[in-house]
Short mmCIF file of C-alpha atoms in Angstrom, two decimals:
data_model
loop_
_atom_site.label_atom_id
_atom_site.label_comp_id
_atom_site.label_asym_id
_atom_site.label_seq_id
_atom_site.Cartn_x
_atom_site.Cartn_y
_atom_site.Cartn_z
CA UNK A 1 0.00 0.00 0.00
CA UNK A 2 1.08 3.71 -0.70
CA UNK A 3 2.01 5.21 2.19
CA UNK A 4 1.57 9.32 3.37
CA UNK A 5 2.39 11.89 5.79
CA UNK A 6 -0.18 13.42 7.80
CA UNK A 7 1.12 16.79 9.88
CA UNK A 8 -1.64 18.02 12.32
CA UNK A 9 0.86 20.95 13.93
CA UNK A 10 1.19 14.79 18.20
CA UNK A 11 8.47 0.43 20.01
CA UNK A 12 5.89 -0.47 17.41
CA UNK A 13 3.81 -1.35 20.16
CA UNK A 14 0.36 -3.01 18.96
CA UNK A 15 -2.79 -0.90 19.67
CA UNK A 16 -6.17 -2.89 20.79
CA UNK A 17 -9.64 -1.54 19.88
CA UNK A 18 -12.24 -3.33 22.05
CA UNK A 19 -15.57 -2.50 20.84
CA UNK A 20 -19.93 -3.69 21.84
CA UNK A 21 -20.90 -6.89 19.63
CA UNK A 22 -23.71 -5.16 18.33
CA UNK A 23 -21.54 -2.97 16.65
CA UNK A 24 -18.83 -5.50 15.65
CA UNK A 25 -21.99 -7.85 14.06
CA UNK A 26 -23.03 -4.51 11.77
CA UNK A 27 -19.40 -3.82 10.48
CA UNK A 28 -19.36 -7.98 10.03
CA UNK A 29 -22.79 -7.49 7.99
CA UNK A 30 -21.40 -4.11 5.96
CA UNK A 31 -17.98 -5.22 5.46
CA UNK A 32 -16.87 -2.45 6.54
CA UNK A 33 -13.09 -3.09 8.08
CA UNK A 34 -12.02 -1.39 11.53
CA UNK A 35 -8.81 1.09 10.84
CA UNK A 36 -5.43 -0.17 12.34
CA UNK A 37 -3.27 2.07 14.25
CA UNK A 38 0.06 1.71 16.00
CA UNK A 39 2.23 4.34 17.58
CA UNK A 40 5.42 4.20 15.66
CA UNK A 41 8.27 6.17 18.05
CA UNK A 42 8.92 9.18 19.46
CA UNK A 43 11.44 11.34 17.91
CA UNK A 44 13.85 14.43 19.75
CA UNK A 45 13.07 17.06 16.79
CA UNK A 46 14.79 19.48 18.81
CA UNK A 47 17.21 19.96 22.27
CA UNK A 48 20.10 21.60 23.74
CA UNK A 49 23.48 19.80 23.07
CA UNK A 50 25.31 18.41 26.50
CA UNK A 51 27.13 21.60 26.67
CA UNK A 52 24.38 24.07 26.53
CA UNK A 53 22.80 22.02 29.22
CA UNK A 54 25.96 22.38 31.31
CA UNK A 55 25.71 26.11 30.22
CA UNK A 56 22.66 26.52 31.19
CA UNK A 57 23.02 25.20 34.90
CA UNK A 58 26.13 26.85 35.50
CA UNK A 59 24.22 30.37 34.89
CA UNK A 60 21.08 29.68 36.43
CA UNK A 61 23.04 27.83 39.73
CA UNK A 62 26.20 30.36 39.87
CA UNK A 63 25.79 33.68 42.10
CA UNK A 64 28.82 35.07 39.96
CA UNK A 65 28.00 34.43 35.86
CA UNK A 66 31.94 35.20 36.00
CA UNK A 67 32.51 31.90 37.36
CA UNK A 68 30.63 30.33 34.37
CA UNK A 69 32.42 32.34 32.28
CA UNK A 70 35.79 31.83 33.51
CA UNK A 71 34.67 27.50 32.83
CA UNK A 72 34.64 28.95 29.10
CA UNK A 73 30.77 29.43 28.88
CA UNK A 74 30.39 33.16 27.36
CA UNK A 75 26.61 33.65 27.90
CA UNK A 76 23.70 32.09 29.21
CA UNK A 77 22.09 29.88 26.53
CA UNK A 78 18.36 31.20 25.46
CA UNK A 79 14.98 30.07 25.93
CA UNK A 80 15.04 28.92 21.95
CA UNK A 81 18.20 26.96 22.47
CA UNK A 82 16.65 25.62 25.10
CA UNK A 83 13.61 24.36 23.85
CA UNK A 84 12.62 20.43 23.42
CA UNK A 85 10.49 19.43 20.39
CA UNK A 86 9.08 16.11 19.73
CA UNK A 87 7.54 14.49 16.51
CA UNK A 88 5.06 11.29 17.28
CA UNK A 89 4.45 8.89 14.45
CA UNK A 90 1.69 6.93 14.35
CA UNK A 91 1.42 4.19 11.50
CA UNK A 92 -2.61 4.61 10.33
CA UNK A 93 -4.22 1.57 8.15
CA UNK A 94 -7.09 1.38 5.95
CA UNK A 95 -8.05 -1.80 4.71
CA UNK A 96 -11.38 -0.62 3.08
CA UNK A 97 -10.48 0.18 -0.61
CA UNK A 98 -13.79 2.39 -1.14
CA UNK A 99 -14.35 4.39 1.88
CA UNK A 100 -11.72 7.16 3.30
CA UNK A 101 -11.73 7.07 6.82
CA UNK A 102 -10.95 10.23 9.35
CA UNK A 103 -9.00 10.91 12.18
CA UNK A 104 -11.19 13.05 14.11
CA UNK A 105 -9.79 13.32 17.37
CA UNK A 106 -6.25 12.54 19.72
CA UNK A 107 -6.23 11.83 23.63
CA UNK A 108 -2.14 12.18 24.03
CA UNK A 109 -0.22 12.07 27.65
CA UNK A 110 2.81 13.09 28.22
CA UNK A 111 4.72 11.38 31.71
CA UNK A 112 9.07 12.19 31.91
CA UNK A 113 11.54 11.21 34.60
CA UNK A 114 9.07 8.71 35.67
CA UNK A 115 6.91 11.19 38.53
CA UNK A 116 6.41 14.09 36.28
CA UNK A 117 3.07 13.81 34.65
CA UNK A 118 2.62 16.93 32.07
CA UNK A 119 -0.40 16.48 31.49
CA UNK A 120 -2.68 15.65 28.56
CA UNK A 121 -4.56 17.21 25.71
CA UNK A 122 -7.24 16.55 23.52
CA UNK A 123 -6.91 17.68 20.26
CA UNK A 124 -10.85 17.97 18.40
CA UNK A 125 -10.91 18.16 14.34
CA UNK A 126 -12.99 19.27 12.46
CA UNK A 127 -15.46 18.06 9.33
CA UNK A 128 -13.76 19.14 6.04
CA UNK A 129 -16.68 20.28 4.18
CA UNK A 130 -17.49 22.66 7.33
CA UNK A 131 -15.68 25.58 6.74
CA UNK A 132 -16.87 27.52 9.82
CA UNK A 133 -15.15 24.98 12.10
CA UNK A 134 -12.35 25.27 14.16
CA UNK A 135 -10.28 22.42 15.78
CA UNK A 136 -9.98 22.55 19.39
CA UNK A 137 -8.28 22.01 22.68
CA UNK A 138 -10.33 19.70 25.13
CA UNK A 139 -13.82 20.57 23.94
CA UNK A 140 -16.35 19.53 25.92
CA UNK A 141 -17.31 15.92 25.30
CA UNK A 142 -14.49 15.02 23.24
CA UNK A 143 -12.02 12.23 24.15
CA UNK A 144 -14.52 10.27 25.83
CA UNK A 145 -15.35 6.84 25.35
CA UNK A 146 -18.83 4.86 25.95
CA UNK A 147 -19.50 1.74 28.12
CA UNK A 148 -18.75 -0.88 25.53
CA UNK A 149 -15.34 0.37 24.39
CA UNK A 150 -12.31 -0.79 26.89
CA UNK A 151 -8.63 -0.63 26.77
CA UNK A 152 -9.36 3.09 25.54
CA UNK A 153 -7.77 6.59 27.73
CA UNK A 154 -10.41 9.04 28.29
CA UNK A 155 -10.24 12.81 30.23
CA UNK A 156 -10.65 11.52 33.20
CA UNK A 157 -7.47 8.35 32.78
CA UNK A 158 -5.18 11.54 32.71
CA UNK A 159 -4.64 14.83 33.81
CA UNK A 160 -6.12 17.27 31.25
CA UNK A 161 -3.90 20.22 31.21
CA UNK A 162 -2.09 21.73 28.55
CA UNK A 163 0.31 24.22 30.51
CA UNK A 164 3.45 21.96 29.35
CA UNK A 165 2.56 20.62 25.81
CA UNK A 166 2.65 24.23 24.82
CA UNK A 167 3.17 23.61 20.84
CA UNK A 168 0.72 21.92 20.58
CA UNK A 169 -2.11 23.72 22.45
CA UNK A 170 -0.68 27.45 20.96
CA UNK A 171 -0.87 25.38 17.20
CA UNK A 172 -4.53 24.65 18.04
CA UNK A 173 -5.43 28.14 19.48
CA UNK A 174 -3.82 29.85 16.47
CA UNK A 175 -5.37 28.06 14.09
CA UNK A 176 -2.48 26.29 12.70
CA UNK A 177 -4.27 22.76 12.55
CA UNK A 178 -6.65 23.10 10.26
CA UNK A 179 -9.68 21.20 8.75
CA UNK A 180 -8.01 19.94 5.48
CA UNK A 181 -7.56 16.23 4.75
CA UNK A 182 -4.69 15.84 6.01
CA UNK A 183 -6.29 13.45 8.47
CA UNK A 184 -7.82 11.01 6.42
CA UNK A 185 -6.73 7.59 5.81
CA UNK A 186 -7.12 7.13 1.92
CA UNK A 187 -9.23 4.15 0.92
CA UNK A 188 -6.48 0.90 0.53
CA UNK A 189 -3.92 3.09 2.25
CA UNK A 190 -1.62 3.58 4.89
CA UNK A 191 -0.82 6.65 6.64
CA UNK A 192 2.25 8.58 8.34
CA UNK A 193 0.69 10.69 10.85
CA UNK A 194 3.35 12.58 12.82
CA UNK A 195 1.60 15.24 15.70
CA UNK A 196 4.31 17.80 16.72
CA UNK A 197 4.44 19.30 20.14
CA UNK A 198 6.89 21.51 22.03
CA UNK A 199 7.39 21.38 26.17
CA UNK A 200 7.17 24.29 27.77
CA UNK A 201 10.57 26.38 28.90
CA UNK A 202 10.16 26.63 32.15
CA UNK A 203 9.32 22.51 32.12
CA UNK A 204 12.30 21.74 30.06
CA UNK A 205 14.48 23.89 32.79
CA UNK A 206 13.12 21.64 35.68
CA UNK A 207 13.56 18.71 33.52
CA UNK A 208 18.08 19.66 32.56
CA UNK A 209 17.72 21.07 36.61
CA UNK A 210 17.18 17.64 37.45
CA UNK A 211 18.86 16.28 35.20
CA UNK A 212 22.36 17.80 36.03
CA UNK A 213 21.43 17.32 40.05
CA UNK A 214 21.27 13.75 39.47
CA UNK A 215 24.38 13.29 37.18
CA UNK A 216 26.30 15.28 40.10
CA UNK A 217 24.92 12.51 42.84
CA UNK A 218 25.99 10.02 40.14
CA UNK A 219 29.31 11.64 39.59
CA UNK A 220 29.97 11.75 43.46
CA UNK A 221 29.27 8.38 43.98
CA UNK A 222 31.42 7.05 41.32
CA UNK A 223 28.42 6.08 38.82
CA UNK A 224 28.57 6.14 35.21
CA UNK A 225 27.10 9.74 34.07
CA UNK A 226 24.09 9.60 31.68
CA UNK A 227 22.18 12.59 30.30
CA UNK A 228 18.92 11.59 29.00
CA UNK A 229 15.25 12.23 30.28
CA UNK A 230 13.09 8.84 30.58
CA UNK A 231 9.53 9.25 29.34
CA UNK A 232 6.22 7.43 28.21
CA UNK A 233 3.59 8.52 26.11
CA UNK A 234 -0.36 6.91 25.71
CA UNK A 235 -3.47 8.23 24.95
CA UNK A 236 -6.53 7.34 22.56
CA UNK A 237 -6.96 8.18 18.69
CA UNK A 238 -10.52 8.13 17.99
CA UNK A 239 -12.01 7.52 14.00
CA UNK A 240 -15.29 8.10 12.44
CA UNK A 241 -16.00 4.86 10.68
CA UNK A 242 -18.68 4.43 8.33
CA UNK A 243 -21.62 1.49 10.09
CA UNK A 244 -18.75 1.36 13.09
CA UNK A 245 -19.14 5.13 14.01
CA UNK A 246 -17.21 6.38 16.71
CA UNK A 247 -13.72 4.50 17.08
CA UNK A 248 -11.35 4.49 19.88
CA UNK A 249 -8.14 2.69 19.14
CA UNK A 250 -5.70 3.03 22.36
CA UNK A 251 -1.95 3.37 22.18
CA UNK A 252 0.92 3.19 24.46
CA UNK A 253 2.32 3.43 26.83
CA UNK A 254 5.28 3.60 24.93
CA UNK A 255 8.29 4.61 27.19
CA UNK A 256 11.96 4.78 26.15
CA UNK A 257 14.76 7.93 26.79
CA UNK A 258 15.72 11.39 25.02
CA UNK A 259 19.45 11.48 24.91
CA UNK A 260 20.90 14.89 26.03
CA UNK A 261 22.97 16.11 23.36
CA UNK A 262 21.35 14.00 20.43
CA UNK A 263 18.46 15.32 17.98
#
């Protein structure tokens, strides 16, 4: 099958969609075929290096920026050098080869070094052919699932917030995902969908604060110094399938590290 790249502005782990018999016997009847989905990786887009890191820490720790300076560190680095960006790909499958089927809404959550939940979004699109529409941030009603569909995150399995996954929530507030088609599957196609978020600056300095604190204890007690923030992502896309309707196909969690240093 062909495959494309859908760009909304959000390892291979296999994704379960557990949905009522009633509605599994109509699709059965139709022959109308579920949508796959499967949460590809997570990739570093952007990050400071190990030195800018180092930079960083020294100014924000130091009393004297002289001291830093002296260590061969001319300025503070800035917020923009700073910055962590992240580009999810999801692998999207349509076996039908006469109906296109859409991507209508994403449940993402966002957990690093292990305690520090950031929170979730919901991310709402909108109908093509309704040009009045805009897509939205945790609109009422969205990203929940009913009584027959299990395995699924909902609002209330995570923490809705979008303070941290700033990217994405200022892409969606600007207007910068819009109604096209970039998020339907083709009919007899497979999909690329990559959702792009950004963390928040003052999140990304608590997460290279703690970072550095905990590669100092390591230092000190002779351990082997690693730079790299531990994290794990889940969260719900949800489809509008012809005779199936609503959709929820669960991913994750999918946890691995982002290197310091490495983009």
């Amino acid at each position: 099958m062909q495959s494309h790249r859908l760009l909304p502005a959000l390892s291979a782990l296999p994704l379960l969609a557990l949905i009522g018999c009633d509605i599994l016997t109509d699709a059965v009847k139709s022959g109308v075929k579920a949508p796959k989905a499967s949460l590809n990786r997570v990739e570093k887009t952007h990050g400071p290096t190990t030195d800018q890191t180092l930079a960083w820490t020294c100014f924000e720790l130091m009393a004297d920026d002289n001291l830093c300076r002296l260590a061969g560190w001319d300025n503070k680095p800035s917020d923009a050098t700073m910055l962590m960006s992240f580009d999810l790909v999801f692998d999207l499958e349509n076996n039908n080869t006469d109906i296109p089927i859409p991507l209508i809404e994403i449940l993402l959550g966002v957990t690093v070094m292990e305690d520090d939940n950031l929170g979730a979004i919901c991310i709402s699109f909108c109908d093509p052919d309704d040009g009045e529409c805009v897509p939205s941030a945790n609109a009422e009603g969205a990203c929940e699932v009913d009584e027959e569909t299990t395995d699924v995150k909902e609002p209330a399995d995570l923490i809705p917030t979008v303070d941290d996954l700033v990217g994405l929530a200022d892409a969606i507030a600007e207007g910068d995902i819009d109604n096209g088609d970039f998020r339907w599957i083709p009919p007899g196609e497979a999909v690329e969908g990559h959702v792009q978020f950004d963390l928040a600056v003052d999140t990304t300095y608590h997460l290279m604060e703690t970072l550095l604190l905990d590669a100092v204890d390591d230092a000190l007690a002779g351990r082997r110094v690693v730079l790299e923030v531990p994290y794990s992502v889940d969260g719900t896309l949800f489809f509008d399938v012809p005779e199936l309707g609503r959709y929820a196909i669960g991913f994750g969690p999918f946890s691995d590290v982002w290197p310091i240093g490495q983009n």
